[in-house]
Coordinates of C-alpha atoms in Angstrom, one line a residue:
Chain A
M1 CA -72.8 68.5 44.4
F2 CA -71.2 71.9 44.7
T3 CA -72.3 74.5 42.2
Q4 CA -70.6 77.9 41.8
N5 CA -72.7 81.1 42.2
P6 CA -71.4 83.2 39.2
Q7 CA -71.7 86.4 41.3
T8 CA -69.0 85.1 43.7
L9 CA -66.7 83.8 41.0
G10 CA -63.2 85.3 41.3
M11 CA -63.2 86.5 45.0
P12 CA -59.8 87.7 46.1
E13 CA -57.6 85.8 48.6
G14 CA -58.1 86.5 52.3
T15 CA -61.9 86.9 51.8
Y16 CA -64.4 84.4 53.1
V17 CA -67.8 84.2 51.3
F18 CA -70.5 83.8 53.8
D19 CA -73.1 81.8 51.9
L20 CA -76.0 79.4 52.6
R21 CA -73.7 76.4 52.8
T22 CA -71.4 78.1 55.3
C23 CA -74.2 79.4 57.3
N24 CA -76.0 76.1 57.4
R25 CA -72.8 74.4 58.7
R26 CA -72.2 77.1 61.4
L27 CA -75.7 78.3 62.3
A28 CA -75.4 77.6 66.0
F29 CA -72.0 79.2 66.2
N30 CA -73.3 82.4 64.5
R31 CA -76.3 82.4 66.8
F32 CA -74.0 82.2 69.8
F33 CA -72.4 85.5 68.8
W34 CA -75.7 87.1 67.6
N35 CA -77.2 86.4 71.1
M36 CA -74.8 89.0 72.5
I37 CA -77.2 91.7 71.6
R38 CA -79.2 90.7 74.7
P39 CA -78.0 91.8 78.1
E40 CA -78.9 88.4 79.7
A41 CA -76.7 86.6 77.1
R42 CA -73.8 88.9 77.8
E43 CA -74.2 88.4 81.6
A44 CA -74.3 84.6 81.2
F45 CA -71.1 84.8 79.2
W46 CA -69.3 86.9 81.8
Q47 CA -70.6 84.6 84.5
D48 CA -69.5 81.3 83.0
E49 CA -68.1 81.1 79.4
E50 CA -68.0 77.3 79.4
A51 CA -71.7 77.0 80.4
A52 CA -72.7 79.7 77.9
M53 CA -70.9 77.8 75.1
A54 CA -72.4 74.4 76.2
S55 CA -76.0 75.7 76.3
A56 CA -75.5 77.3 72.9
G57 CA -74.6 73.8 71.5
L58 CA -71.1 74.7 70.3
D59 CA -68.9 71.8 69.2
D60 CA -65.4 71.2 70.5
E61 CA -63.7 73.0 67.6
E62 CA -65.9 76.1 68.1
K63 CA -65.3 76.1 71.9
A64 CA -61.6 76.0 71.3
L65 CA -61.7 79.0 68.9
V66 CA -63.7 81.0 71.5
R67 CA -61.3 80.1 74.4
A68 CA -58.3 81.0 72.2
R69 CA -60.0 84.3 71.1
D70 CA -58.9 83.2 67.6
W71 CA -60.7 86.0 65.6
L72 CA -59.3 84.9 62.3
G73 CA -60.0 81.3 63.0
I74 CA -63.6 82.1 63.9
V75 CA -64.1 83.9 60.6
Q76 CA -62.4 81.1 58.7
S77 CA -64.6 78.5 60.3
G78 CA -67.7 80.3 58.9
V79 CA -68.8 83.1 61.2
N80 CA -70.1 86.3 59.7
F81 CA -68.1 89.3 60.9
F82 CA -71.3 91.3 61.9
V83 CA -72.3 88.8 64.5
L84 CA -68.7 88.5 65.7
E85 CA -68.4 92.2 66.3
K86 CA -71.2 92.0 68.8
W87 CA -69.1 89.6 70.9
A88 CA -66.1 91.9 70.4
R89 CA -68.0 94.5 72.5
V90 CA -68.6 91.8 75.2
V91 CA -64.9 90.9 75.5
R92 CA -64.0 94.6 75.3
K93 CA -62.2 94.6 72.0
T94 CA -62.5 97.5 69.6
N95 CA -63.0 96.7 65.9
L96 CA -59.6 98.2 65.2
E97 CA -58.0 95.7 67.6
V98 CA -59.9 92.9 65.9
Y99 CA -58.8 94.1 62.5
A100 CA -55.1 94.1 63.6
I101 CA -55.4 90.6 65.0
M102 CA -56.9 89.3 61.8
R103 CA -54.0 90.7 59.8
G104 CA -51.5 89.2 62.2
E105 CA -50.3 92.6 63.4
S106 CA -50.2 94.6 66.7
L107 CA -52.7 97.5 66.9
E108 CA -49.7 99.9 66.6
E109 CA -48.4 98.2 63.5
F110 CA -51.9 98.2 61.9
M111 CA -52.5 101.8 62.7
Q112 CA -49.2 102.8 61.0
T113 CA -50.7 101.5 57.7
R114 CA -53.8 103.8 58.1
A115 CA -54.3 107.3 56.8
V116 CA -54.8 108.8 60.3
P117 CA -52.5 106.6 62.4
H118 CA -53.4 108.2 65.7
A119 CA -57.2 107.8 65.2
R120 CA -59.0 105.7 67.8
Chain B
M1 CA -98.9 113.3 45.2
A2 CA -95.8 112.3 47.0
R3 CA -92.5 113.1 45.2
I4 CA -88.8 112.5 45.5
I5 CA -86.9 115.7 46.0
G6 CA -83.3 114.4 46.1
G7 CA -81.0 111.6 47.3
I8 CA -78.2 111.0 49.8
G9 CA -75.5 108.4 49.8
T10 CA -73.9 107.9 53.1
S11 CA -71.6 105.5 55.0
H12 CA -73.0 103.8 58.1
V13 CA -69.8 103.0 60.0
P14 CA -70.8 102.1 63.6
T15 CA -68.0 104.0 65.1
I16 CA -69.5 107.2 63.7
G17 CA -72.4 106.5 66.2
V18 CA -69.9 105.9 69.0
A19 CA -68.0 109.1 68.2
Y20 CA -71.3 111.0 68.0
D21 CA -72.5 109.7 71.3
K22 CA -69.2 110.6 73.0
G23 CA -69.4 114.1 71.7
R24 CA -66.2 113.9 69.6
Q25 CA -67.5 116.2 66.9
E26 CA -64.7 118.8 67.5
D27 CA -62.0 116.2 68.0
P28 CA -59.4 116.9 65.2
V29 CA -59.5 113.2 64.2
W30 CA -63.3 113.2 63.8
A31 CA -64.0 116.8 62.8
P32 CA -63.4 116.2 59.0
L33 CA -66.2 113.6 59.2
F34 CA -68.7 115.6 61.2
E35 CA -68.0 118.9 59.4
G36 CA -68.7 117.0 56.1
Y37 CA -72.2 116.2 57.2
K38 CA -73.1 119.8 58.2
P39 CA -74.0 120.9 54.6
V40 CA -76.2 117.8 54.3
A41 CA -78.0 118.6 57.5
R42 CA -78.4 122.2 56.4
W43 CA -79.7 121.0 53.0
L44 CA -82.3 118.8 54.7
A45 CA -83.3 121.6 57.1
E46 CA -83.9 123.8 54.1
K47 CA -85.7 121.2 52.0
Q48 CA -87.7 119.9 55.0
P49 CA -88.6 116.5 53.6
D50 CA -91.4 114.6 55.4
V51 CA -89.8 111.3 54.8
L52 CA -86.3 109.7 54.5
L53 CA -86.6 106.4 52.6
F54 CA -83.6 104.3 53.5
F55 CA -82.1 101.5 51.4
Y56 CA -79.8 100.0 54.1
N57 CA -78.7 96.7 55.5
D58 CA -79.4 95.0 58.8
H59 CA -76.2 93.6 60.3
A60 CA -77.8 90.5 61.7
T61 CA -79.3 92.5 64.5
T62 CA -83.0 92.9 63.7
L63 CA -82.9 89.7 61.8
F64 CA -80.9 86.5 62.2
F65 CA -79.7 84.0 59.5
D66 CA -82.4 81.5 60.4
L67 CA -84.7 83.7 58.3
Y68 CA -82.8 86.3 56.4
P69 CA -84.8 88.1 53.8
T70 CA -83.3 89.5 50.5
F71 CA -85.5 92.6 50.8
A72 CA -87.5 93.6 53.9
L73 CA -89.6 96.6 54.5
G74 CA -90.2 97.8 58.1
V75 CA -93.7 98.8 59.1
G76 CA -94.3 100.8 62.3
A77 CA -94.9 104.1 63.9
R78 CA -91.8 103.6 66.1
F79 CA -88.6 101.6 65.7
P80 CA -86.2 101.5 68.7
V81 CA -82.5 101.9 68.0
A82 CA -80.9 98.5 68.5
D83 CA -78.6 97.3 71.2
E84 CA -75.7 95.7 69.2
G85 CA -73.8 94.4 72.1
A86 CA -72.6 97.6 73.8
G87 CA -76.0 98.7 75.3
L88 CA -78.5 101.3 74.2
R89 CA -77.6 104.7 72.6
G90 CA -80.1 107.1 74.1
L91 CA -81.5 108.2 70.7
P92 CA -85.3 108.6 70.4
D93 CA -87.2 105.8 68.6
I94 CA -87.1 106.2 64.8
R95 CA -90.5 107.4 63.6
G96 CA -92.6 105.9 60.8
D97 CA -95.8 106.6 58.8
V98 CA -97.6 103.3 58.6
D99 CA -99.9 104.3 55.8
F100 CA -97.0 105.4 53.6
Q101 CA -94.9 102.3 54.5
A102 CA -97.9 100.0 53.7
H103 CA -98.5 101.8 50.4
I104 CA -94.8 101.4 49.4
G105 CA -95.0 97.7 50.3
E106 CA -98.2 97.1 48.4
A107 CA -97.0 99.0 45.3
L108 CA -93.6 97.1 45.3
V109 CA -95.3 93.6 45.7
N110 CA -97.8 94.5 43.0
E111 CA -94.7 95.2 40.8
E112 CA -93.4 91.7 41.6
F113 CA -90.8 92.8 44.2
D114 CA -91.8 90.2 46.7
L115 CA -90.6 91.8 49.9
A116 CA -90.6 90.5 53.4
F117 CA -92.1 92.8 56.1
F118 CA -90.9 93.3 59.6
Q119 CA -92.7 95.0 62.5
N120 CA -92.0 95.7 66.2
K121 CA -88.2 95.3 65.7
P122 CA -85.3 97.5 66.6
I123 CA -83.1 99.0 63.8
D124 CA -79.3 98.9 63.9
H125 CA -76.4 101.2 62.7
G126 CA -77.4 100.6 59.0
I127 CA -79.7 103.6 59.6
A128 CA -78.9 104.8 63.2
S129 CA -75.2 105.6 62.5
P130 CA -75.8 108.4 60.0
L131 CA -79.4 109.4 61.0
P132 CA -78.4 111.9 63.8
L133 CA -75.9 113.5 61.5
L134 CA -78.6 114.1 59.0
W135 CA -81.6 115.1 61.2
P136 CA -81.8 116.7 64.6
H137 CA -83.4 114.4 67.3
E138 CA -84.2 116.7 70.2
P139 CA -86.9 116.6 71.3
D140 CA -87.8 114.2 68.4
W141 CA -86.9 113.5 64.8
P142 CA -88.6 116.0 62.4
G143 CA -89.9 113.3 60.0
T144 CA -90.6 109.7 59.4
V145 CA -88.5 106.9 57.9
V146 CA -89.3 104.1 55.4
P147 CA -86.7 101.4 56.1
I148 CA -86.0 99.0 53.3
A149 CA -83.4 96.4 54.3
I150 CA -81.3 94.7 51.6
N151 CA -79.3 91.5 52.3
V152 CA -75.6 92.2 51.8
L153 CA -74.4 89.7 54.3
Q154 CA -75.4 86.2 53.3
Y155 CA -74.8 85.1 49.7
P156 CA -76.7 84.9 47.4
L157 CA -77.2 88.7 47.6
P158 CA -79.5 90.5 45.2
T159 CA -77.6 91.6 42.1
A160 CA -76.5 95.2 41.5
R161 CA -79.1 95.4 38.7
R162 CA -81.9 94.1 40.9
C163 CA -81.1 96.8 43.5
Y164 CA -81.2 99.5 40.8
R165 CA -84.5 98.2 39.6
L166 CA -85.9 98.1 43.1
G167 CA -85.0 101.8 43.3
Q168 CA -86.9 102.5 40.0
A169 CA -89.9 100.7 41.4
V170 CA -89.7 102.7 44.6
R171 CA -89.9 105.9 42.6
R172 CA -93.1 104.7 41.0
A173 CA -94.4 103.6 44.4
V174 CA -93.7 107.0 45.9
E175 CA -95.3 108.9 43.0
S176 CA -98.5 106.8 43.2
Y177 CA -99.2 108.0 46.8
P178 CA -101.9 110.6 46.8
E179 CA -100.7 112.7 49.8
D180 CA -98.3 115.5 49.2
L181 CA -95.3 114.1 50.9
S182 CA -91.7 115.1 50.0
V183 CA -89.3 112.2 50.1
V184 CA -85.5 112.0 50.1
V185 CA -84.1 108.6 49.2
V186 CA -81.0 107.5 51.1
G187 CA -78.6 104.6 50.3
T188 CA -76.2 103.6 53.1
G189 CA -72.9 101.7 53.3
G190 CA -69.5 101.8 51.7
L191 CA -67.4 103.1 50.3
S192 CA -64.2 100.9 50.0
H193 CA -63.5 98.7 53.1
Q194 CA -62.9 95.1 54.1
I195 CA -63.2 94.1 57.7
H196 CA -62.8 90.4 57.7
G197 CA -60.1 87.9 56.9
E198 CA -56.4 88.5 56.0
R199 CA -57.5 91.2 53.4
T200 CA -58.9 93.4 56.2
G201 CA -57.9 97.0 55.8
F202 CA -58.2 97.0 52.0
N203 CA -59.1 100.4 50.5
N204 CA -59.2 101.8 47.0
T205 CA -59.7 105.6 46.7
E206 CA -59.3 105.6 43.0
W207 CA -62.2 103.2 42.6
D208 CA -64.3 105.0 45.2
L209 CA -64.0 108.2 43.1
E210 CA -64.7 106.4 39.9
F211 CA -67.7 104.7 41.5
L212 CA -69.1 108.2 42.5
E213 CA -68.7 109.5 38.9
L214 CA -70.4 106.4 37.4
L215 CA -73.2 106.4 40.0
R216 CA -74.1 110.0 39.0
D217 CA -73.6 109.8 35.3
D218 CA -73.7 106.2 34.1
P219 CA -75.3 103.9 36.8
E220 CA -76.2 101.3 34.2
R221 CA -72.5 100.4 34.0
L222 CA -72.4 99.7 37.7
T223 CA -75.4 97.4 37.4
R224 CA -73.3 95.1 35.2
L225 CA -70.7 94.4 37.9
S226 CA -70.8 91.1 39.8
H227 CA -70.5 91.0 43.6
A228 CA -67.0 89.6 43.1
D229 CA -66.2 92.7 41.0
Y230 CA -67.3 95.0 43.9
V231 CA -65.3 92.9 46.4
R232 CA -62.2 92.9 44.3
L233 CA -62.4 96.6 43.6
G234 CA -63.5 98.0 46.9
G235 CA -63.1 95.2 49.5
A236 CA -65.5 92.6 50.8
E237 CA -67.9 94.8 52.7
S238 CA -68.0 97.5 49.9
V239 CA -70.5 95.3 48.2
E240 CA -72.9 97.4 50.4
Q241 CA -72.6 99.9 47.5
I242 CA -75.4 98.0 45.7
M243 CA -77.6 99.9 48.2
W244 CA -76.4 103.2 46.7
L245 CA -77.5 101.8 43.4
A246 CA -81.0 101.3 44.8
M247 CA -81.0 105.0 45.8
R248 CA -79.7 106.0 42.4
G249 CA -82.5 104.0 40.7
A250 CA -85.1 106.1 42.5
L251 CA -83.7 109.3 41.1
G252 CA -84.0 110.9 37.7
P253 CA -81.6 110.4 34.8
Q254 CA -79.6 113.6 35.2
L255 CA -78.3 114.6 38.6
D256 CA -76.3 117.4 40.2
E257 CA -74.0 116.4 43.0
V258 CA -74.5 119.3 45.3
H259 CA -72.3 118.1 48.1
R260 CA -69.6 115.5 48.7
N261 CA -67.4 114.6 51.6
Y262 CA -64.8 111.8 51.5
Y263 CA -62.8 110.9 54.6
L264 CA -60.7 107.7 54.8
M265 CA -59.6 107.8 58.4
T266 CA -58.8 104.2 59.3
T267 CA -60.6 101.3 57.5
T268 CA -63.7 102.6 55.8
A269 CA -63.8 105.4 53.2
M270 CA -66.5 107.4 55.0
T271 CA -68.4 109.2 52.4
V272 CA -71.5 111.4 52.1
V273 CA -73.0 112.7 48.9
T274 CA -76.1 114.8 48.2
Y275 CA -77.9 114.7 44.8
E276 CA -80.5 116.9 43.3
E277 CA -82.4 116.1 40.1
R278 CA -81.6 118.3 37.1
V279 CA -84.9 119.5 35.7
A280 CA -85.3 120.3 32.0
G281 CA -84.6 123.9 31.2
D282 CA -82.2 124.3 34.2
L283 CA -79.4 126.4 32.8
A284 CA -77.4 126.6 36.0
A285 CA -76.1 123.0 35.9
P286 CA -74.6 123.1 32.4
M287 CA -73.0 126.4 33.2
R288 CA -71.3 124.9 36.2
E289 CA -70.0 122.1 34.0
Q290 CA -68.6 124.7 31.6
E291 CA -66.7 126.4 34.4
V292 CA -65.0 123.1 35.2
A293 CA -64.1 122.5 31.5

């Protein structure tokens, strides 16, 4: 039976609460991204993405999200952004580029909404 | 006796570390950030604290969600700066004073803050992003660090009030240490930002400034906010500001804000604030207030 944590009652739209239930459902997927703090895991991913995903035990849905570089979909599926950003370094995406993608914008469009649009 | 001589609140944006390592201190885009830390570095050079006690969060680097503690204190003479996916940064290991860390741990557990303890682990940008802007590191850091990691990633997070009370207990723990160490407490994270989901890019400067006023003058009010309140007001990841409340809890009732820098460049309201405690009989502070009025 689902019970509501009163501390997270009233979260705004477009925000995904990473809680124990989410983490429990997606622990292997989160671990796959977390592993990217190790050079050997980065090397294995660069060598063979499919083999790296298989040995991490990702399911078909998770593999498809990685193949599609679907950043928002990965977050919505239950991955914490702070493990995801480790993988962003591995596939050579800056955080600003990932932010733009999650908003459905190009980097240029996103930067036009910022206080210092030419910052990188 | 060890004593707390002041406090610092600071953002811990990882790109601050990247810009620092690339030597972009003079770059017009980054200069307003780096210039804003210089008075804090000067203040620390003048006060010469032995210890920086950090309330910070690990970003699932040192620790993974298969065992993710609510509060965790690091014990060790050296902590390497973590590889977070982009390689090592070339900073010297963060230094620690094991006897002092162990004392803080014992005092907190004896006060019923049942911490976890980590050893022989690297520390990520939760501390390593701002640290080189606060302290010089060549040839080595001038003092030691007490790292207290707070879970702000995986709900349930500790409440704002619990973090404030942790800070109060840390003050008692510091003051029960017999050696004459001077300690600055540091809270990292924030201010407004959201970096996941469709709401990415949310900021709220009006709230950020109100938060800073309340933190200095009426922190109890901030302890009554829920996590959802922080997220609604400042964006999902601004819930990190509960770590500033822990820092505030370790400071006395009346504070002077001796320095503030606020720079919202792209997605995070990058902020650094320095606090000194107002001692009884200090006439300077009320006069300063009068000038403003």
